[in-house]
CSV table of C-alpha atoms in Angstrom, one decimal:
chain,number,residue,atom,x,y,z
U,1,LEU,CA,-13.1,4.3,22.7
U,2,GLN,CA,-12.3,4.7,26.4
U,3,VAL,CA,-10.5,1.8,28.2
U,4,ASP,CA,-12.8,1.3,31.2
U,5,CYS,CA,-11.7,-1.3,33.7
U,6,GLU,CA,-10.5,-1.4,37.3
U,7,GLY,CA,-6.7,-1.1,37.4
U,8,GLY,CA,-6.4,0.7,34.0
U,9,PRO,CA,-5.3,-0.7,30.7
U,10,GLU,CA,-2.5,-2.9,32.3
U,11,SER,CA,-5.1,-4.9,34.2
U,12,SER,CA,-6.5,-6.2,30.9
U,13,ALA,CA,-4.4,-8.4,28.8
U,14,LEU,CA,-6.2,-7.1,25.7
U,15,PHE,CA,-5.4,-3.4,26.3
U,16,ALA,CA,-2.0,-3.7,28.0
U,17,GLY,CA,0.4,-1.1,26.7
U,18,VAL,CA,-2.1,1.0,24.8
U,19,PRO,CA,-3.5,4.5,25.8
U,20,THR,CA,-6.7,4.8,27.7
U,21,GLY,CA,-8.4,6.7,24.8
U,22,LEU,CA,-8.4,5.3,21.2
U,23,ARG,CA,-10.1,6.3,18.0
U,24,VAL,CA,-11.7,3.1,16.6
U,25,TRP,CA,-13.9,2.1,13.7
U,26,ASN,CA,-17.0,0.8,15.4
U,27,SER,CA,-19.7,-1.6,14.4
U,28,HIS,CA,-23.0,0.3,14.3
U,29,GLY,CA,-25.3,-2.7,13.6
U,30,ASP,CA,-24.9,-4.4,17.0
U,31,HIS,CA,-25.5,-3.3,20.6
U,32,VAL,CA,-24.7,-5.0,23.9
U,33,ARG,CA,-27.8,-4.9,26.2
U,34,ALA,CA,-26.5,-6.9,29.1
U,35,LEU,CA,-23.3,-8.7,30.2
U,36,PRO,CA,-23.3,-12.5,30.5
U,37,ALA,CA,-22.2,-13.9,33.8
U,38,GLY,CA,-18.5,-13.8,34.4
U,39,PHE,CA,-17.8,-10.9,32.0
U,40,ARG,CA,-16.7,-7.4,32.8
U,41,THR,CA,-16.7,-4.3,30.5
U,42,VAL,CA,-13.2,-3.2,29.6
U,43,GLY,CA,-13.9,-0.6,26.9
U,44,ARG,CA,-16.7,1.8,26.1
U,45,THR,CA,-17.6,4.4,23.4
U,46,GLU,CA,-19.8,7.4,24.1
U,47,ASN,CA,-22.9,5.3,23.5
U,48,ALA,CA,-22.0,1.6,23.6
U,49,VAL,CA,-20.1,-1.2,25.3
U,50,ALA,CA,-17.1,-1.7,23.1
U,51,ALA,CA,-15.1,-4.5,24.7
U,52,LEU,CA,-15.8,-7.4,27.2
U,53,GLU,CA,-13.6,-10.0,28.8
U,54,ASP,CA,-14.0,-13.2,30.9
U,55,VAL,CA,-10.5,-13.8,32.2
U,56,GLU,CA,-11.3,-17.2,33.8
U,57,ARG,CA,-12.6,-18.7,30.6
U,58,LYS,CA,-10.3,-16.5,28.4
U,59,ILE,CA,-13.1,-15.2,26.3
U,60,TYR,CA,-12.6,-11.7,24.8
U,61,ALA,CA,-15.1,-9.7,22.6
U,62,VAL,CA,-14.9,-6.4,20.9
U,63,GLU,CA,-17.6,-4.5,19.0
U,64,PHE,CA,-15.2,-2.4,16.9
U,65,HIS,CA,-12.8,-3.4,14.2
U,66,PRO,CA,-9.2,-3.7,15.5
U,67,GLU,CA,-8.0,-5.1,12.1
U,68,VAL,CA,-8.6,-2.0,10.0
U,69,LYS,CA,-6.2,0.8,9.4
U,70,HIS,CA,-8.6,3.4,10.8
U,71,THR,CA,-8.5,1.9,14.3
U,72,GLU,CA,-5.7,3.4,16.4
U,73,ARG,CA,-3.3,0.8,17.9
U,74,GLY,CA,-5.5,-2.0,16.4
U,75,THR,CA,-2.4,-4.1,15.6
U,76,GLU,CA,-1.3,-3.9,19.2
U,77,LEU,CA,-4.6,-5.1,20.4
U,78,LEU,CA,-4.5,-8.1,18.0
U,79,ARG,CA,-0.9,-8.8,19.1
U,80,ASN,CA,-2.0,-8.7,22.8
U,81,PHE,CA,-4.7,-11.2,22.0
U,82,LEU,CA,-2.4,-13.6,20.2
U,83,PHE,CA,0.6,-13.4,22.5
U,84,ARG,CA,-0.7,-12.4,25.9
U,85,VAL,CA,-4.1,-14.2,25.9
U,86,CYS,CA,-3.6,-17.1,23.5
U,87,LYS,CA,0.1,-17.5,24.3
U,88,ALA,CA,0.9,-18.0,20.7
U,89,GLU,CA,4.6,-17.8,19.6
U,90,PRO,CA,5.6,-15.4,16.8
U,91,LYS,CA,7.3,-18.1,14.6
U,92,TRP,CA,5.8,-17.1,11.2
U,93,ASN,CA,8.2,-15.7,8.6
U,94,GLY,CA,8.6,-15.7,4.9
U,95,SER,CA,11.3,-18.3,4.7
U,96,ALA,CA,9.3,-20.8,6.8
U,97,PHE,CA,6.1,-20.2,4.8
U,98,ILE,CA,8.0,-20.8,1.6
U,99,GLU,CA,9.5,-24.1,2.9
U,100,GLU,CA,6.3,-25.4,4.3
U,101,THR,CA,4.2,-24.4,1.3
U,102,THR,CA,6.5,-25.8,-1.3
U,103,ALA,CA,6.7,-29.1,0.6
U,104,ALA,CA,2.8,-29.3,0.8
U,105,ILE,CA,2.5,-28.5,-2.9
U,106,ARG,CA,5.0,-31.4,-3.8
U,107,GLU,CA,3.0,-33.8,-1.6
U,108,ASN,CA,-0.4,-32.7,-3.1
U,109,LEU,CA,0.7,-32.9,-6.7
U,110,GLY,CA,2.4,-36.3,-6.5
U,111,SER,CA,3.3,-37.2,-10.1
U,112,LYS,CA,0.7,-34.9,-11.7
U,113,ARG,CA,1.2,-31.7,-13.5
U,114,ALA,CA,-0.3,-28.3,-12.9
U,115,ILE,CA,-1.2,-25.2,-14.9
U,116,CYS,CA,-1.2,-21.7,-13.4
U,117,ALA,CA,-3.5,-18.9,-14.1
U,118,LEU,CA,-0.8,-16.3,-14.4
U,119,SER,CA,-1.6,-12.6,-14.9
U,120,GLY,CA,1.7,-10.9,-14.1
U,121,GLY,CA,0.4,-9.3,-11.0
U,122,VAL,CA,1.9,-9.8,-7.5
U,123,ASP,CA,-0.5,-12.5,-6.4
U,124,SER,CA,-0.4,-14.9,-9.3
U,125,THR,CA,3.3,-14.3,-9.9
U,126,VAL,CA,4.2,-15.2,-6.3
U,127,ALA,CA,1.9,-18.2,-6.5
U,128,ALA,CA,3.6,-19.3,-9.8
U,129,VAL,CA,7.1,-19.0,-8.4
U,130,LEU,CA,6.2,-20.9,-5.3
U,131,VAL,CA,4.8,-23.8,-7.4
U,132,ASP,CA,7.7,-23.6,-9.8
U,133,ARG,CA,10.1,-24.0,-6.9
U,134,ALA,CA,8.1,-27.0,-5.7
U,135,VAL,CA,7.7,-29.0,-8.9
U,136,GLY,CA,9.8,-27.2,-11.6
U,137,ASN,CA,8.9,-28.2,-15.2
U,138,ARG,CA,5.7,-29.9,-14.1
U,139,LEU,CA,4.1,-26.5,-14.0
U,140,THR,CA,3.0,-24.7,-17.1
U,141,ASN,CA,1.9,-21.1,-16.6
U,142,ILE,CA,-0.8,-19.8,-18.9
U,143,PHE,CA,-1.2,-16.0,-19.4
U,144,VAL,CA,-4.4,-15.2,-21.1
U,145,ASN,CA,-5.0,-12.1,-23.1
U,146,THR,CA,-8.7,-11.5,-22.3
U,147,GLY,CA,-8.7,-8.2,-24.2
U,148,LEU,CA,-9.5,-6.7,-20.8
U,149,LEU,CA,-5.9,-5.9,-19.8
U,150,ARG,CA,-4.2,-2.6,-19.4
U,151,LYS,CA,-2.5,-0.9,-22.4
U,152,ASN,CA,0.4,-3.0,-23.8
U,153,GLU,CA,0.2,-5.3,-20.7
U,154,PHE,CA,0.0,-8.6,-22.6
U,155,GLU,CA,3.3,-8.1,-24.5
U,156,ASN,CA,5.2,-6.5,-21.6
U,157,THR,CA,4.1,-9.0,-19.1
U,158,LEU,CA,5.0,-12.0,-21.2
U,159,GLU,CA,8.5,-10.6,-21.8
U,160,MET,CA,9.0,-10.0,-18.0
U,161,LEU,CA,7.8,-13.5,-17.0
U,162,ARG,CA,9.9,-15.4,-19.5
U,163,ASP,CA,13.0,-13.3,-19.6
U,164,ARG,CA,13.3,-12.0,-16.1
U,165,LEU,CA,11.7,-14.7,-14.0
U,166,LYS,CA,12.6,-17.6,-16.3
U,167,LEU,CA,9.1,-19.1,-15.9
U,168,GLN,CA,7.6,-21.5,-18.4
U,169,VAL,CA,4.8,-19.4,-19.8
U,170,GLN,CA,2.4,-19.8,-22.7
U,171,GLY,CA,0.6,-16.7,-24.0
U,172,VAL,CA,-3.0,-17.3,-25.2
U,173,ASP,CA,-4.8,-14.5,-27.1
U,174,ALA,CA,-8.5,-15.2,-26.3
U,175,SER,CA,-9.6,-11.6,-26.5
U,176,GLU,CA,-12.3,-12.2,-29.1
U,177,ARG,CA,-13.8,-15.0,-27.0
U,178,PHE,CA,-14.1,-12.8,-23.9
U,179,LEU,CA,-15.5,-9.9,-25.8
U,180,ALA,CA,-18.1,-12.2,-27.4
U,181,GLN,CA,-19.1,-13.5,-23.9
U,182,LEU,CA,-19.6,-9.9,-22.7
U,183,GLN,CA,-21.7,-8.7,-25.6
U,184,GLY,CA,-24.9,-7.1,-24.4
U,185,VAL,CA,-24.1,-7.8,-20.7
U,186,THR,CA,-24.4,-4.9,-18.2
U,187,ASP,CA,-24.8,-6.6,-14.8
U,188,PRO,CA,-21.4,-6.6,-13.0
U,189,GLU,CA,-22.0,-10.0,-11.4
U,190,GLU,CA,-22.9,-11.5,-14.7
U,191,LYS,CA,-19.7,-10.1,-16.2
U,192,ARG,CA,-17.7,-11.7,-13.5
U,193,ARG,CA,-19.4,-15.1,-13.9
U,194,ARG,CA,-19.0,-15.1,-17.6
U,195,ILE,CA,-15.3,-14.1,-17.4
U,196,GLY,CA,-14.7,-16.8,-14.7
U,197,ARG,CA,-16.4,-19.5,-16.9
U,198,GLU,CA,-14.4,-18.4,-20.0
U,199,PHE,CA,-11.1,-18.6,-18.0
U,200,ILE,CA,-11.8,-22.2,-17.0
U,201,ALA,CA,-12.8,-23.0,-20.6
U,202,VAL,CA,-9.5,-21.6,-21.9
U,203,PHE,CA,-7.5,-23.4,-19.4
U,204,ALA,CA,-9.3,-26.7,-20.1
U,205,GLU,CA,-8.5,-26.4,-23.8
U,206,GLU,CA,-4.8,-25.5,-23.2
U,207,ALA,CA,-4.5,-28.4,-20.8
U,208,GLN,CA,-5.8,-30.8,-23.4
U,209,LYS,CA,-3.3,-29.4,-25.9
U,210,LEU,CA,-0.5,-29.9,-23.3
U,211,GLN,CA,-1.8,-33.4,-22.6
U,212,ALA,CA,-1.6,-34.3,-26.2
U,213,GLY,CA,1.8,-32.7,-26.6
U,214,GLU,CA,4.7,-32.5,-24.2
U,215,ALA,CA,2.8,-33.3,-21.0
U,216,HIS,CA,3.5,-36.9,-20.0
U,217,GLY,CA,1.7,-36.8,-16.7
U,218,GLU,CA,-1.9,-36.0,-16.0
U,219,ILE,CA,-2.6,-32.3,-15.5
U,220,GLY,CA,-4.8,-32.3,-12.4
U,221,TYR,CA,-4.3,-29.0,-10.8
U,222,LEU,CA,-5.0,-25.3,-11.4
U,223,VAL,CA,-2.8,-22.8,-9.5
U,224,GLN,CA,-4.3,-19.5,-8.6
U,225,GLY,CA,-3.2,-16.4,-6.7
U,226,THR,CA,-6.3,-16.2,-4.5
U,227,LEU,CA,-5.9,-14.0,-1.4
U,228,TYR,CA,-7.9,-14.0,1.8
U,229,PRO,CA,-9.7,-10.7,1.0
U,230,ASP,CA,-10.9,-12.4,-2.3
U,231,VAL,CA,-12.3,-15.3,-0.2
U,232,ILE,CA,-14.2,-13.3,2.4
U,233,GLU,CA,-15.7,-10.9,-0.1
U,234,SER,CA,-16.9,-13.8,-2.2
U,235,VAL,CA,-18.3,-16.2,0.3
U,236,SER,CA,-19.4,-16.2,3.9
U,237,VAL,CA,-16.4,-17.6,5.8
U,238,LYS,CA,-16.9,-18.9,9.4
U,239,GLY,CA,-19.7,-16.5,10.2
U,240,PRO,CA,-22.5,-14.4,8.8
U,241,SER,CA,-20.4,-12.2,6.5
U,242,ALA,CA,-22.3,-11.2,3.3
U,243,THR,CA,-21.1,-11.9,-0.2
U,244,ILE,CA,-19.9,-8.5,-1.4
U,245,LYS,CA,-19.0,-9.4,-5.0
U,246,THR,CA,-17.9,-12.5,-6.9
U,247,HIS,CA,-14.2,-12.8,-7.6
U,248,HIS,CA,-13.4,-14.8,-10.8
U,249,ASN,CA,-10.8,-16.8,-8.9
U,250,VAL,CA,-13.2,-17.8,-6.1
U,251,GLY,CA,-16.9,-17.5,-6.3
U,252,GLY,CA,-17.0,-17.1,-10.1
U,253,LEU,CA,-15.7,-20.7,-10.7
U,254,PRO,CA,-18.2,-23.2,-12.0
U,255,GLU,CA,-19.1,-26.1,-9.6
U,256,LYS,CA,-17.7,-28.8,-11.9
U,257,MET,CA,-14.2,-28.2,-13.1
U,258,PRO,CA,-11.6,-30.4,-14.8
U,259,PHE,CA,-9.0,-29.4,-12.2
U,260,ALA,CA,-8.5,-29.4,-8.4
U,261,LEU,CA,-7.3,-26.0,-7.1
U,262,ILE,CA,-4.0,-25.1,-5.5
U,263,GLU,CA,-4.2,-21.7,-3.8
U,264,PRO,CA,-1.0,-21.3,-1.8
U,265,LEU,CA,-1.7,-17.7,-0.8
U,266,ARG,CA,-5.4,-18.2,0.1
U,267,ASP,CA,-4.8,-17.3,3.8
U,268,LEU,CA,-2.6,-14.2,3.2
U,269,PHE,CA,-3.2,-10.5,2.7
U,270,LYS,CA,-1.5,-8.5,0.0
U,271,ASP,CA,1.3,-7.1,2.3
U,272,GLU,CA,2.1,-10.6,3.4
U,273,VAL,CA,2.3,-11.8,-0.3
U,274,ARG,CA,4.7,-9.0,-1.0
U,275,GLN,CA,6.8,-10.1,1.9
U,276,ILE,CA,6.9,-13.7,0.5
U,277,GLY,CA,7.8,-12.2,-2.9
U,278,ARG,CA,10.8,-10.4,-1.5
U,279,ALA,CA,11.9,-13.6,0.2
U,280,LEU,CA,11.6,-15.4,-3.2
U,281,GLY,CA,13.8,-12.7,-4.7
U,282,LEU,CA,11.2,-11.3,-7.1
U,283,PRO,CA,12.2,-8.0,-8.8
U,284,ALA,CA,10.9,-4.8,-7.3
U,285,GLU,CA,8.8,-3.9,-10.4
U,286,VAL,CA,6.7,-7.0,-9.7
U,287,LEU,CA,6.3,-6.4,-6.0
U,288,VAL,CA,5.2,-2.7,-6.2
U,289,LYS,CA,2.8,-3.3,-9.1
U,290,HIS,CA,-0.7,-2.1,-8.2
U,291,PRO,CA,-3.4,-4.7,-7.8
U,292,PHE,CA,-5.5,-5.4,-10.8
U,293,PRO,CA,-8.9,-7.1,-10.7
U,294,GLY,CA,-9.3,-10.6,-12.1
U,295,PRO,CA,-12.0,-9.6,-14.5
U,296,GLY,CA,-9.8,-6.8,-15.7
U,297,LEU,CA,-11.1,-3.6,-17.2
U,298,ALA,CA,-14.6,-5.2,-17.5
U,299,VAL,CA,-15.3,-4.0,-14.0
U,300,ARG,CA,-13.9,-0.6,-14.6
U,301,LEU,CA,-16.0,0.0,-17.7
U,302,LEU,CA,-19.5,0.3,-16.5
U,303,GLY,CA,-22.3,-1.0,-18.7
U,304,GLU,CA,-21.7,-3.1,-21.8
U,305,VAL,CA,-18.1,-3.8,-22.7
U,306,THR,CA,-17.1,-2.9,-26.3
U,307,ARG,CA,-13.8,-2.8,-28.1
U,308,THR,CA,-14.1,0.9,-28.7
U,309,GLN,CA,-14.8,1.7,-25.1
U,310,LEU,CA,-11.9,-0.6,-24.0
U,311,VAL,CA,-9.4,1.4,-26.1
U,312,THR,CA,-10.7,4.6,-24.6
U,313,LEU,CA,-10.4,3.3,-21.0
U,314,GLN,CA,-6.9,1.8,-21.7
U,315,ASP,CA,-5.7,5.1,-23.0
U,316,ALA,CA,-7.1,7.1,-20.0
U,317,ASP,CA,-5.8,4.5,-17.5
U,318,ALA,CA,-2.3,4.7,-19.0
U,319,ILE,CA,-2.3,8.5,-18.5
U,320,VAL,CA,-3.4,8.1,-14.8
U,321,VAL,CA,-0.6,5.7,-14.1
U,322,GLU,CA,2.0,7.7,-16.0
U,323,GLU,CA,1.2,10.9,-14.2
U,324,ILE,CA,1.2,9.2,-10.8
U,325,ARG,CA,4.6,7.8,-11.6
U,326,LYS,CA,5.8,11.2,-12.7
U,327,ALA,CA,4.7,12.7,-9.4
U,328,GLY,CA,6.7,10.0,-7.5
U,329,LEU,CA,3.5,8.6,-6.0
U,330,TYR,CA,3.2,5.2,-7.6
U,331,GLU,CA,4.9,3.3,-4.8
U,332,LYS,CA,3.2,5.4,-2.1
U,333,VAL,CA,-0.4,4.6,-3.1
U,334,TRP,CA,-2.3,1.3,-3.2
U,335,GLN,CA,-4.0,1.7,-6.6
U,336,ALA,CA,-4.4,4.4,-9.2
U,337,PHE,CA,-6.6,3.8,-12.2
U,338,ALA,CA,-9.4,5.1,-14.5
U,339,VAL,CA,-13.0,4.1,-14.7
U,340,LEU,CA,-15.2,4.8,-17.8
U,341,LEU,CA,-18.8,5.7,-17.1
U,342,PRO,CA,-21.8,5.2,-19.4
U,343,VAL,CA,-22.6,8.9,-18.8
U,344,ARG,CA,-22.3,11.7,-21.3
U,345,SER,CA,-22.2,15.4,-20.6
U,346,VAL,CA,-22.2,18.5,-22.7
U,347,GLY,CA,-18.9,20.1,-23.3
U,348,VAL,CA,-17.1,22.6,-25.6
U,349,MET,CA,-14.1,21.7,-27.8
U,350,GLY,CA,-13.0,24.7,-29.8
U,351,ASP,CA,-16.1,26.5,-31.1
U,352,PHE,CA,-18.2,23.3,-31.1
U,353,ARG,CA,-20.6,21.8,-28.7
U,354,THR,CA,-19.7,18.2,-27.6
U,355,TYR,CA,-21.5,15.4,-25.8
U,356,GLY,CA,-18.6,13.5,-24.5
U,357,LEU,CA,-17.7,10.6,-22.2
U,358,THR,CA,-16.9,10.8,-18.5
U,359,VAL,CA,-13.8,9.3,-16.9
U,360,VAL,CA,-13.4,8.8,-13.2
U,361,VAL,CA,-10.0,8.9,-11.6
U,362,ARG,CA,-9.6,6.6,-8.6
U,363,VAL,CA,-6.5,6.7,-6.3
U,364,VAL,CA,-6.6,5.0,-2.9
U,365,GLU,CA,-4.3,4.1,-0.1
U,366,SER,CA,-4.6,0.8,1.9
U,367,ASP,CA,-2.6,-1.9,3.7
U,368,ASP,CA,-4.6,-5.0,2.7
U,369,ALA,CA,-7.6,-3.9,0.6
U,370,MET,CA,-10.0,-4.7,3.4
U,371,THR,CA,-10.4,-0.9,4.0
U,372,ALA,CA,-9.1,2.0,1.9
U,373,ASP,CA,-9.0,5.8,1.9
U,374,TRP,CA,-9.0,8.0,-1.1
U,375,VAL,CA,-5.8,9.8,-1.7
U,376,LYS,CA,-5.7,13.6,-1.4
U,377,LEU,CA,-3.7,14.2,-4.6
U,378,PRO,CA,-2.0,17.5,-5.1
U,379,GLY,CA,-4.0,19.9,-7.3
U,380,GLU,CA,-1.3,20.0,-9.9
U,381,VAL,CA,-1.3,16.2,-10.3
U,382,LEU,CA,-5.1,16.1,-10.7
U,383,GLU,CA,-4.9,19.0,-13.2
U,384,GLY,CA,-2.2,17.2,-15.2
U,385,ILE,CA,-4.2,14.0,-15.3
U,386,SER,CA,-7.4,15.8,-16.3
U,387,THR,CA,-5.8,17.9,-19.0
U,388,ARG,CA,-4.0,15.0,-20.6
U,389,ILE,CA,-7.1,12.7,-20.7
U,390,VAL,CA,-9.3,15.4,-22.2
U,391,ASN,CA,-6.7,16.4,-24.8
U,392,GLU,CA,-5.3,13.0,-25.6
U,393,VAL,CA,-8.2,10.5,-25.3
U,394,PRO,CA,-10.8,11.0,-28.1
U,395,GLY,CA,-14.4,11.4,-27.0
U,396,VAL,CA,-13.7,12.2,-23.3
U,397,THR,CA,-14.8,15.7,-22.3
U,398,ARG,CA,-15.1,15.3,-18.5
U,399,VAL,CA,-12.8,14.0,-15.8
U,400,VAL,CA,-14.0,13.6,-12.1
U,401,TYR,CA,-12.2,12.4,-9.0
U,402,ASP,CA,-13.6,9.7,-6.7
U,403,VAL,CA,-13.4,10.7,-3.0
U,404,SER,CA,-15.1,7.6,-1.6
U,405,SER,CA,-13.5,5.4,1.1
U,406,LYS,CA,-14.0,1.7,1.6
U,407,PRO,CA,-16.3,1.2,3.3
U,408,PRO,CA,-18.9,2.2,2.3
U,409,SER,CA,-17.6,2.0,-1.3
U,410,THR,CA,-15.4,-0.8,-2.6
U,411,ILE,CA,-12.2,0.0,-4.4
U,412,GLU,CA,-13.4,-1.1,-7.7
U,413,TRP,CA,-16.6,0.3,-9.1
U,414,GLU,CA,-18.1,-3.1,-10.1
C-alpha cells in the first residue's frame, strides 16, 4: 500500500506516524469504483483504492485488513483510529476488566448457582477463576472426559485444577457416551453438533444431581470460555461475515437449554485472555498451554471416530508435543499437534510390505487465531518427530507436514 494524500501521512489522522509504503493483506473481493462526495483517497495499492476518509464527517474506510499480523503497522493504524479519530482513552487493563467483570457476574447470578464447562485450557480456566472470584462456592466446575482429550489429559488436568488452583471441580467420565454419539458420523459439522448436544446433556444431568444434593440454590447458569474468534467464526456478527465452522460453545448449542450462558471472555482474543490470566495469578503452565478445540480430537481425526484411531492419534500427538518441547519451541509457537487422516499408503517395515496410516503434523504461529502462519521447523526437529511416530505408533507408516496458512486454511482440519 502507498499512502497517497496531500501533505503526506501526517495529514491523515489514520496514517500519522507510519511509513508511506506498507505491505498489507488486502481484500480481493471488493473494488472501489468511485468516491462518494466529501471523501478523498489516502491510500492505494498497485491496482486498487485502499483507504478513504471524510474528515468532516469522521468516516474512514480501508479495503485491507489492518487487524491481521501480516499487515505491517496494522496495530498503529487501529491505534490512530481509536485515539486520534475517535478520541478514545486507553483505560482498559487487566485489573479493571477483572473488577468490572466479577461485579457484573455477581449482579447477574443473584442468589443462583452456576456450573462451568471446564476443560483445563486457558480460556475455560480463566473464565472459571473469574466466576469463582465473583461467587465462590456457588460455582461448581465440571470437567468432562469426552474420550476426545489428549493423552493422559483428564487425570493430569483434574489434579492441576483441584490442587494448584483450588477450584471446586467434578470429573465426569462420559467417554462412552460421546463415542456412541459419533459412531458412523463423518461430516465435521455433524460431529461438532453432536458433541455440543452431548455436552449440554451431561451438564444438565450433573446439575440435577447437584440440585438434589448439596446445591441449595437454583443452578441457572452455564459458564463457558467462549472467545471472540469463536463467535465470529460461528455466526455472522454485525455484518455479512460467513459462518466458517460451528464451535461447540457457540453455534453448536441447542436452541432450548436448561441454563442461561455466562461468557465473561466473549469479547476478548487469546492474547488478552492470557493477560487476564496473568493478572489473576494463574500458573505459567496454564497460560502457555496451547489452544485445544472444544470438540477435541474428533476434529483432528478425519472421518469416523473410533477408539482404536483415537489411541493412535493420542500417541502421535503426544510425540509431536514432546519433541516441540524438547526443541525449546513450545512457548514460541501457537499450536503444535497431530492429525490422523483416513488415508493409507504403501510402505515397507523390515522385509514386509505395509499399507499404513498417515499422520499430519501441524505447527503454526499466531497472535489471536484469526490468522496463522505455518512454522518453518528445523529439519532435525521434523526428522525427530517423524522417526518417533513411525517407530512408536503402531500402524502409522507415513508422516507429512502441513505448510498451509490461515487463510485460506483454518488451523484445525475440521
